[in-house]
């Protein structure tokens, strides 16, 4: 018969701390990811605060470093614009100070160059012949990736006559 205990695994603070150190060492994490992970391990709020405090003190967890790495990665690899990067960082409870600091990592020159390359590459993939529909498809694609609407519409009008 059942002993009344659930089959959930319980972790000591030391075990959970070691686990979180490895989790943060593997790649940059934000506080929210770590807190959610600890909640998933059934840690009590006091233990979560203690572990997060330890991770910050030992520099495993650094919100500004996370925001910068996130912004660089999403910009360089996924070609996201600042609107999408900002939205995703806010969703992760990153402060506006750290968001600003992260976006400052992207130079205006790189930003516009990447935007132009992305727009041209996408345009070559669109098989639509109707120029109005073609512009809409290009604009929707760029807006979804978080590029500013004034840039998107200017570029669509520049590339599609």
PDB file of C-alpha atoms in Angstrom:
ATOM      1  CA  UNK A   1       0.000   0.000   0.000  1.00  0.00           C
ATOM      2  CA  UNK A   2       0.953   3.643  -0.441  1.00  0.00           C
ATOM      3  CA  UNK A   3       2.775   5.220   2.454  1.00  0.00           C
ATOM      4  CA  UNK A   4       1.151   8.592   1.846  1.00  0.00           C
ATOM      5  CA  UNK A   5       4.285  10.107   0.320  1.00  0.00           C
ATOM      6  CA  UNK A   6       4.245  11.211  -3.294  1.00  0.00           C
ATOM      7  CA  UNK A   7       6.964   9.982  -5.600  1.00  0.00           C
ATOM      8  CA  UNK A   8       8.393  13.494  -5.906  1.00  0.00           C
ATOM      9  CA  UNK A   9      12.103  13.850  -5.320  1.00  0.00           C
ATOM     10  CA  UNK A  10      13.133  16.241  -2.581  1.00  0.00           C
ATOM     11  CA  UNK A  11      16.449  18.102  -2.704  1.00  0.00           C
ATOM     12  CA  UNK A  12      18.541  19.501   0.107  1.00  0.00           C
ATOM     13  CA  UNK A  13      19.597  23.129  -0.276  1.00  0.00           C
ATOM     14  CA  UNK A  14      23.158  21.926  -0.991  1.00  0.00           C
ATOM     15  CA  UNK A  15      21.964  19.557  -3.760  1.00  0.00           C
ATOM     16  CA  UNK A  16      19.726  22.193  -5.304  1.00  0.00           C
ATOM     17  CA  UNK A  17      22.521  24.784  -5.124  1.00  0.00           C
ATOM     18  CA  UNK A  18      24.988  22.459  -6.913  1.00  0.00           C
ATOM     19  CA  UNK A  19      22.354  21.646  -9.521  1.00  0.00           C
ATOM     20  CA  UNK A  20      21.667  25.357 -10.131  1.00  0.00           C
ATOM     21  CA  UNK A  21      25.395  26.148 -10.333  1.00  0.00           C
ATOM     22  CA  UNK A  22      25.689  23.613 -13.169  1.00  0.00           C
ATOM     23  CA  UNK A  23      22.476  24.936 -14.771  1.00  0.00           C
ATOM     24  CA  UNK A  24      23.864  28.504 -14.774  1.00  0.00           C
ATOM     25  CA  UNK A  25      27.392  27.511 -15.795  1.00  0.00           C
ATOM     26  CA  UNK A  26      26.055  25.749 -18.903  1.00  0.00           C
ATOM     27  CA  UNK A  27      24.587  28.975 -20.329  1.00  0.00           C
ATOM     28  CA  UNK A  28      23.536  32.422 -19.132  1.00  0.00           C
ATOM     29  CA  UNK A  29      20.249  32.338 -17.202  1.00  0.00           C
ATOM     30  CA  UNK A  30      17.915  34.999 -15.884  1.00  0.00           C
ATOM     31  CA  UNK A  31      16.556  35.062 -12.325  1.00  0.00           C
ATOM     32  CA  UNK A  32      13.108  34.009 -13.548  1.00  0.00           C
ATOM     33  CA  UNK A  33      14.436  30.823 -15.215  1.00  0.00           C
ATOM     34  CA  UNK A  34      16.350  29.848 -12.075  1.00  0.00           C
ATOM     35  CA  UNK A  35      13.424  30.621  -9.759  1.00  0.00           C
ATOM     36  CA  UNK A  36      11.008  28.660 -11.976  1.00  0.00           C
ATOM     37  CA  UNK A  37      13.419  25.711 -12.057  1.00  0.00           C
ATOM     38  CA  UNK A  38      13.735  25.755  -8.253  1.00  0.00           C
ATOM     39  CA  UNK A  39       9.944  25.942  -7.851  1.00  0.00           C
ATOM     40  CA  UNK A  40       9.761  22.924 -10.147  1.00  0.00           C
ATOM     41  CA  UNK A  41      12.106  21.147  -7.725  1.00  0.00           C
ATOM     42  CA  UNK A  42       9.595  21.905  -4.921  1.00  0.00           C
ATOM     43  CA  UNK A  43      11.945  24.235  -3.077  1.00  0.00           C
ATOM     44  CA  UNK A  44      10.327  26.551  -0.534  1.00  0.00           C
ATOM     45  CA  UNK A  45      10.525  30.345  -1.080  1.00  0.00           C
ATOM     46  CA  UNK A  46      13.151  30.807   1.686  1.00  0.00           C
ATOM     47  CA  UNK A  47      15.399  28.169   0.080  1.00  0.00           C
ATOM     48  CA  UNK A  48      14.893  29.725  -3.362  1.00  0.00           C
ATOM     49  CA  UNK A  49      15.937  33.151  -2.027  1.00  0.00           C
ATOM     50  CA  UNK A  50      19.001  31.644  -0.340  1.00  0.00           C
ATOM     51  CA  UNK A  51      20.081  29.742  -3.473  1.00  0.00           C
ATOM     52  CA  UNK A  52      19.480  32.689  -5.834  1.00  0.00           C
ATOM     53  CA  UNK A  53      21.438  34.921  -3.424  1.00  0.00           C
ATOM     54  CA  UNK A  54      24.333  32.444  -3.476  1.00  0.00           C
ATOM     55  CA  UNK A  55      24.266  32.246  -7.313  1.00  0.00           C
ATOM     56  CA  UNK A  56      24.385  36.045  -7.600  1.00  0.00           C
ATOM     57  CA  UNK A  57      27.152  36.371  -5.004  1.00  0.00           C
ATOM     58  CA  UNK A  58      29.260  33.694  -6.725  1.00  0.00           C
ATOM     59  CA  UNK A  59      28.565  35.335 -10.122  1.00  0.00           C
ATOM     60  CA  UNK A  60      26.730  32.340 -11.601  1.00  0.00           C
ATOM     61  CA  UNK A  61      23.750  34.594 -12.060  1.00  0.00           C
ATOM     62  CA  UNK A  62      24.036  38.105 -13.466  1.00  0.00           C
ATOM     63  CA  UNK A  63      20.969  39.716 -15.008  1.00  0.00           C
ATOM     64  CA  UNK A  64      22.901  42.323 -17.027  1.00  0.00           C
ATOM     65  CA  UNK A  65      25.274  39.697 -18.439  1.00  0.00           C
ATOM     66  CA  UNK A  66      22.258  37.513 -19.304  1.00  0.00           C
ATOM     67  CA  UNK A  67      20.467  40.404 -21.059  1.00  0.00           C
ATOM     68  CA  UNK A  68      23.558  41.274 -23.115  1.00  0.00           C
ATOM     69  CA  UNK A  69      24.184  37.662 -24.155  1.00  0.00           C
ATOM     70  CA  UNK A  70      20.487  37.201 -24.978  1.00  0.00           C
ATOM     71  CA  UNK A  71      20.319  40.378 -27.088  1.00  0.00           C
ATOM     72  CA  UNK A  72      23.544  39.585 -28.967  1.00  0.00           C
ATOM     73  CA  UNK A  73      22.468  36.010 -29.635  1.00  0.00           C
ATOM     74  CA  UNK A  74      18.950  36.796 -30.820  1.00  0.00           C
ATOM     75  CA  UNK A  75      20.242  39.627 -33.006  1.00  0.00           C
ATOM     76  CA  UNK A  76      23.191  37.776 -34.537  1.00  0.00           C
ATOM     77  CA  UNK A  77      21.640  34.341 -34.907  1.00  0.00           C
ATOM     78  CA  UNK A  78      17.882  34.839 -35.214  1.00  0.00           C
ATOM     79  CA  UNK A  79      18.093  38.343 -36.739  1.00  0.00           C
ATOM     80  CA  UNK A  80      15.569  39.789 -34.296  1.00  0.00           C
ATOM     81  CA  UNK A  81      14.927  43.535 -34.121  1.00  0.00           C
ATOM     82  CA  UNK A  82      14.963  45.559 -30.899  1.00  0.00           C
ATOM     83  CA  UNK A  83      11.182  45.398 -30.420  1.00  0.00           C
ATOM     84  CA  UNK A  84      11.206  41.586 -30.248  1.00  0.00           C
ATOM     85  CA  UNK A  85      14.356  41.464 -28.094  1.00  0.00           C
ATOM     86  CA  UNK A  86      12.854  44.022 -25.676  1.00  0.00           C
ATOM     87  CA  UNK A  87       9.534  42.152 -25.481  1.00  0.00           C
ATOM     88  CA  UNK A  88      11.277  38.826 -24.778  1.00  0.00           C
ATOM     89  CA  UNK A  89      13.517  40.369 -22.091  1.00  0.00           C
ATOM     90  CA  UNK A  90      10.516  42.046 -20.398  1.00  0.00           C
ATOM     91  CA  UNK A  91       8.754  38.673 -20.447  1.00  0.00           C
ATOM     92  CA  UNK A  92      11.739  37.364 -18.449  1.00  0.00           C
ATOM     93  CA  UNK A  93      11.349  40.214 -15.913  1.00  0.00           C
ATOM     94  CA  UNK A  94      14.580  41.964 -16.941  1.00  0.00           C
ATOM     95  CA  UNK A  95      14.791  45.587 -15.738  1.00  0.00           C
ATOM     96  CA  UNK A  96      14.604  48.410 -18.281  1.00  0.00           C
ATOM     97  CA  UNK A  97      18.120  49.464 -17.215  1.00  0.00           C
ATOM     98  CA  UNK A  98      19.477  46.047 -18.230  1.00  0.00           C
ATOM     99  CA  UNK A  99      17.413  46.015 -21.431  1.00  0.00           C
ATOM    100  CA  UNK A 100      18.895  49.398 -22.423  1.00  0.00           C
ATOM    101  CA  UNK A 101      22.361  48.162 -21.570  1.00  0.00           C
ATOM    102  CA  UNK A 102      21.823  44.997 -23.647  1.00  0.00           C
ATOM    103  CA  UNK A 103      20.529  46.884 -26.695  1.00  0.00           C
ATOM    104  CA  UNK A 104      23.542  49.216 -26.506  1.00  0.00           C
ATOM    105  CA  UNK A 105      25.629  46.153 -27.467  1.00  0.00           C
ATOM    106  CA  UNK A 106      24.203  46.355 -30.997  1.00  0.00           C
ATOM    107  CA  UNK A 107      25.694  49.159 -33.088  1.00  0.00           C
ATOM    108  CA  UNK A 108      23.383  51.198 -35.280  1.00  0.00           C
ATOM    109  CA  UNK A 109      25.529  50.303 -38.287  1.00  0.00           C
ATOM    110  CA  UNK A 110      25.248  46.539 -37.641  1.00  0.00           C
ATOM    111  CA  UNK A 111      21.542  46.924 -36.934  1.00  0.00           C
ATOM    112  CA  UNK A 112      20.738  48.602 -40.249  1.00  0.00           C
ATOM    113  CA  UNK A 113      23.091  46.331 -42.218  1.00  0.00           C
ATOM    114  CA  UNK A 114      21.509  43.180 -40.742  1.00  0.00           C
ATOM    115  CA  UNK A 115      18.027  44.579 -41.343  1.00  0.00           C
ATOM    116  CA  UNK A 116      18.832  45.298 -45.003  1.00  0.00           C
ATOM    117  CA  UNK A 117      20.358  41.832 -45.560  1.00  0.00           C
ATOM    118  CA  UNK A 118      17.408  40.111 -43.869  1.00  0.00           C
ATOM    119  CA  UNK A 119      14.850  42.093 -45.902  1.00  0.00           C
ATOM    120  CA  UNK A 120      16.604  41.372 -49.206  1.00  0.00           C
ATOM    121  CA  UNK A 121      17.073  37.679 -48.423  1.00  0.00           C
ATOM    122  CA  UNK A 122      13.404  37.312 -47.429  1.00  0.00           C
ATOM    123  CA  UNK A 123      12.253  39.213 -50.522  1.00  0.00           C
ATOM    124  CA  UNK A 124      14.090  36.708 -52.749  1.00  0.00           C
ATOM    125  CA  UNK A 125      12.165  33.877 -51.059  1.00  0.00           C
ATOM    126  CA  UNK A 126       8.725  35.415 -51.619  1.00  0.00           C
ATOM    127  CA  UNK A 127       7.141  33.942 -54.759  1.00  0.00           C
ATOM    128  CA  UNK A 128       4.176  36.354 -54.818  1.00  0.00           C
ATOM    129  CA  UNK A 129       3.838  38.369 -58.054  1.00  0.00           C
ATOM    130  CA  UNK A 130       1.287  40.942 -56.856  1.00  0.00           C
ATOM    131  CA  UNK A 131       3.446  43.779 -55.526  1.00  0.00           C
ATOM    132  CA  UNK A 132       0.903  44.801 -52.864  1.00  0.00           C
ATOM    133  CA  UNK A 133       0.742  41.238 -51.462  1.00  0.00           C
ATOM    134  CA  UNK A 134       4.507  40.918 -51.788  1.00  0.00           C
ATOM    135  CA  UNK A 135       5.019  44.073 -49.685  1.00  0.00           C
ATOM    136  CA  UNK A 136       2.578  42.781 -47.082  1.00  0.00           C
ATOM    137  CA  UNK A 137       4.355  39.415 -46.837  1.00  0.00           C
ATOM    138  CA  UNK A 138       7.733  41.103 -46.454  1.00  0.00           C
ATOM    139  CA  UNK A 139       6.418  43.591 -43.878  1.00  0.00           C
ATOM    140  CA  UNK A 140       4.640  40.887 -41.834  1.00  0.00           C
ATOM    141  CA  UNK A 141       7.812  38.815 -41.738  1.00  0.00           C
ATOM    142  CA  UNK A 142       9.990  41.727 -40.585  1.00  0.00           C
ATOM    143  CA  UNK A 143       7.441  43.003 -38.045  1.00  0.00           C
ATOM    144  CA  UNK A 144       7.122  39.518 -36.527  1.00  0.00           C
ATOM    145  CA  UNK A 145      10.896  39.496 -36.019  1.00  0.00           C
ATOM    146  CA  UNK A 146      10.600  42.727 -34.060  1.00  0.00           C
ATOM    147  CA  UNK A 147      11.879  45.362 -36.470  1.00  0.00           C
ATOM    148  CA  UNK A 148      10.493  48.896 -36.130  1.00  0.00           C
ATOM    149  CA  UNK A 149       7.495  49.564 -38.351  1.00  0.00           C
ATOM    150  CA  UNK A 150       8.910  52.778 -39.894  1.00  0.00           C
ATOM    151  CA  UNK A 151      12.026  50.838 -41.009  1.00  0.00           C
ATOM    152  CA  UNK A 152       9.914  47.956 -42.303  1.00  0.00           C
ATOM    153  CA  UNK A 153       7.574  50.091 -44.431  1.00  0.00           C
ATOM    154  CA  UNK A 154      10.402  52.262 -45.782  1.00  0.00           C
ATOM    155  CA  UNK A 155      12.341  49.134 -46.796  1.00  0.00           C
ATOM    156  CA  UNK A 156       9.306  47.432 -48.359  1.00  0.00           C
ATOM    157  CA  UNK A 157       8.608  50.540 -50.448  1.00  0.00           C
ATOM    158  CA  UNK A 158      12.278  50.855 -51.391  1.00  0.00           C
ATOM    159  CA  UNK A 159      12.626  47.215 -52.509  1.00  0.00           C
ATOM    160  CA  UNK A 160       9.218  46.680 -54.123  1.00  0.00           C
ATOM    161  CA  UNK A 161       8.094  49.237 -56.672  1.00  0.00           C
TER     162      UNK A 161
END
